[in-house]
Amino acid sequence: MLDEGLFRAPRFGAAWAPVALLTVPLAEAVGAGLAGDGADAAARGAARAVMAQLRAARVGGAPGLADPGPAGLGLPARGAVLLLDPGDPARAAAARGLLAALAGRPVLVALDPDAPPGAAPVLAAAGAAVLPGRLAPWTLLDLAAELHTLSPGMALLAGAAGVPVRLDGAAPWGGAAPEAAFAALLAATRWADPFRDRPWTAAEGIAQLEAWRRVEAANRRIVACTGIEWFKHRAMLAALASQSGPPRIVMRGSTALRLARQAGGDAAVWAAVMPRDLPARAAAAGVGLVRIEDGFLRSAGLGVQGARAAALVLDGSGIHYDPSTPSDLERLLAETDFDAALLGRAARLRAAIVAAGVTKYNLTGTAELPPLPPGKRVILVPGQVEDDAAVRQGGSRLRTNLGLLRAVRATNPDAVILFKPHPDVQAGMRRGAVPEAGMLADHVLRDLPIGPLYALAQEVHCLSSLAGFEALLRGLRVVTWGRPFYAGWGLTEDCDPPPRRGRALSLDALVAGALILHQRCIDPRSGLPCPPELLVERLAAPRSAAPAPRVPAPLRALVARWSRAMAGWWAAR
């Protein structure tokens, strides 16, 4: 029988994969290891490193539980004699024995995180304070001056936390040094990459558990979503699922706020259709409002043609394309101390994106690149969807592709201008066609994906297009005519600089903030939250061309506009 032991991964709805497995139960594995020759100095050192990583990551034991910490409960840290109620009638007598040994001492009782699902307390602790509900292991350990438990897993975590522990006398390793017990556990643990068929190290596995813990906790706070178009429902339910299941998707914004208020959680809304008054209504109700949008490494294909987003951004303050309000991303970029390890990771990620030719949509095309005159400066102008929120709210005085082309041509009369229509516009699904483009641009590149075009240009001029960010990754000069999230940090030439920004960032700091810390990636194969490096691998993998849509483009465009309008209309209710 395989067992995750102490290193348990959370579930995201139906999506789950382990990072570590034992071939025998945890207590048996530790007991057998301690009964042998004992761990050498190297094994004990490795055990201490794992214990420290578990403390910092706040993982291990039962996942998906509330982790408010002592401050969130209004209790002092390390002040309680903590007794864990096993929640199992078969173990009630043993638990009462632990309680009897504490007679005359003030005791705090909490349900063991490892209790069976749906378990009720089995201890009647007269005079003891009882914590309500079910709390995460690390909140309980932060409360404990000493721990009394029947749970081998909680006893091990207490050792990692430096909390004195009394484990039931029937346990196989009473009194063993914590690092010796952990060394025995690690000797019996096998680590595996949940995304690729390869072994992992303990450090890699625990780092992934920490990343999953953060995503699962954020998902668990979202009670209800509104403004979600019908064809996105399945993807959103999967992307926002937690150990407790997915949130509800409701049509009316008022319903989402009511459900969130009743549950003490957050509501979420698709940012592009968010009613203007919804943030004020949420604030009045005392409800957090999370804006959701496509991420920066979205998919292999267009969303309007059914490609599911493999990256999302969730923002509790604003949204990255609207400079009128500071977003979580803007604050992150303005305030984060990017350390050398994170910047090195960002540099490697950037190199992988460029080497693989990965872009937001990763489209394919067969048209030939245009011939260009030697010695001429080449400017790439990416078109945008003119009724998209990123254009309407992007802070530019220019609101049309035609206006952008005219401005670029007026300021660069001798340059070779390449105009790339937005793929949604080219597919006939969104507004933004420019019949006059051929009069202002030297080449209108309708049948080529944008990826190969970066190699032709020295500059990219854009309103708020993500193409400007992609061009920065490739070392091109970028001129912004709006106020995209990547403007104002000293990396772009801004025709209308954002007033709040002023910090000078390195390119790798921008990449770290946007692609590693802010963006949430979802593995297209497993459905699990994943690192951006894994998503780049997936998007770069060879794939067959997508089948041609059966529904004509004009009808698909009509349905898409109707769906978007209805989502926004109902969210305002």
XYZ file of C-alpha atoms in Angstrom, residues 223-226 248-262 267-268 570-573:
25
model
C -16.853 31.452 -2.582
C -18.656 32.605 -5.725
C -17.798 33.932 -9.187
C -19.791 36.202 -11.483
C -20.079 28.514 -7.267
C -20.563 30.362 -10.531
C -23.609 32.626 -10.375
C -25.067 35.046 -12.864
C -25.890 37.987 -10.608
C -23.176 40.015 -8.963
C -25.458 40.602 -5.982
C -25.769 36.843 -5.476
C -21.995 36.403 -5.544
C -21.565 39.132 -2.912
C -24.284 37.655 -0.702
C -22.804 34.151 -0.811
C -19.310 35.458 -0.110
C -20.521 37.554 2.822
C -22.404 34.613 4.335
C -16.238 36.970 -4.567
C -14.552 36.862 -7.967
C -25.981 39.841 -15.198
C -22.909 40.710 -13.098
C -24.328 44.222 -12.712
C -27.540 42.798 -11.200
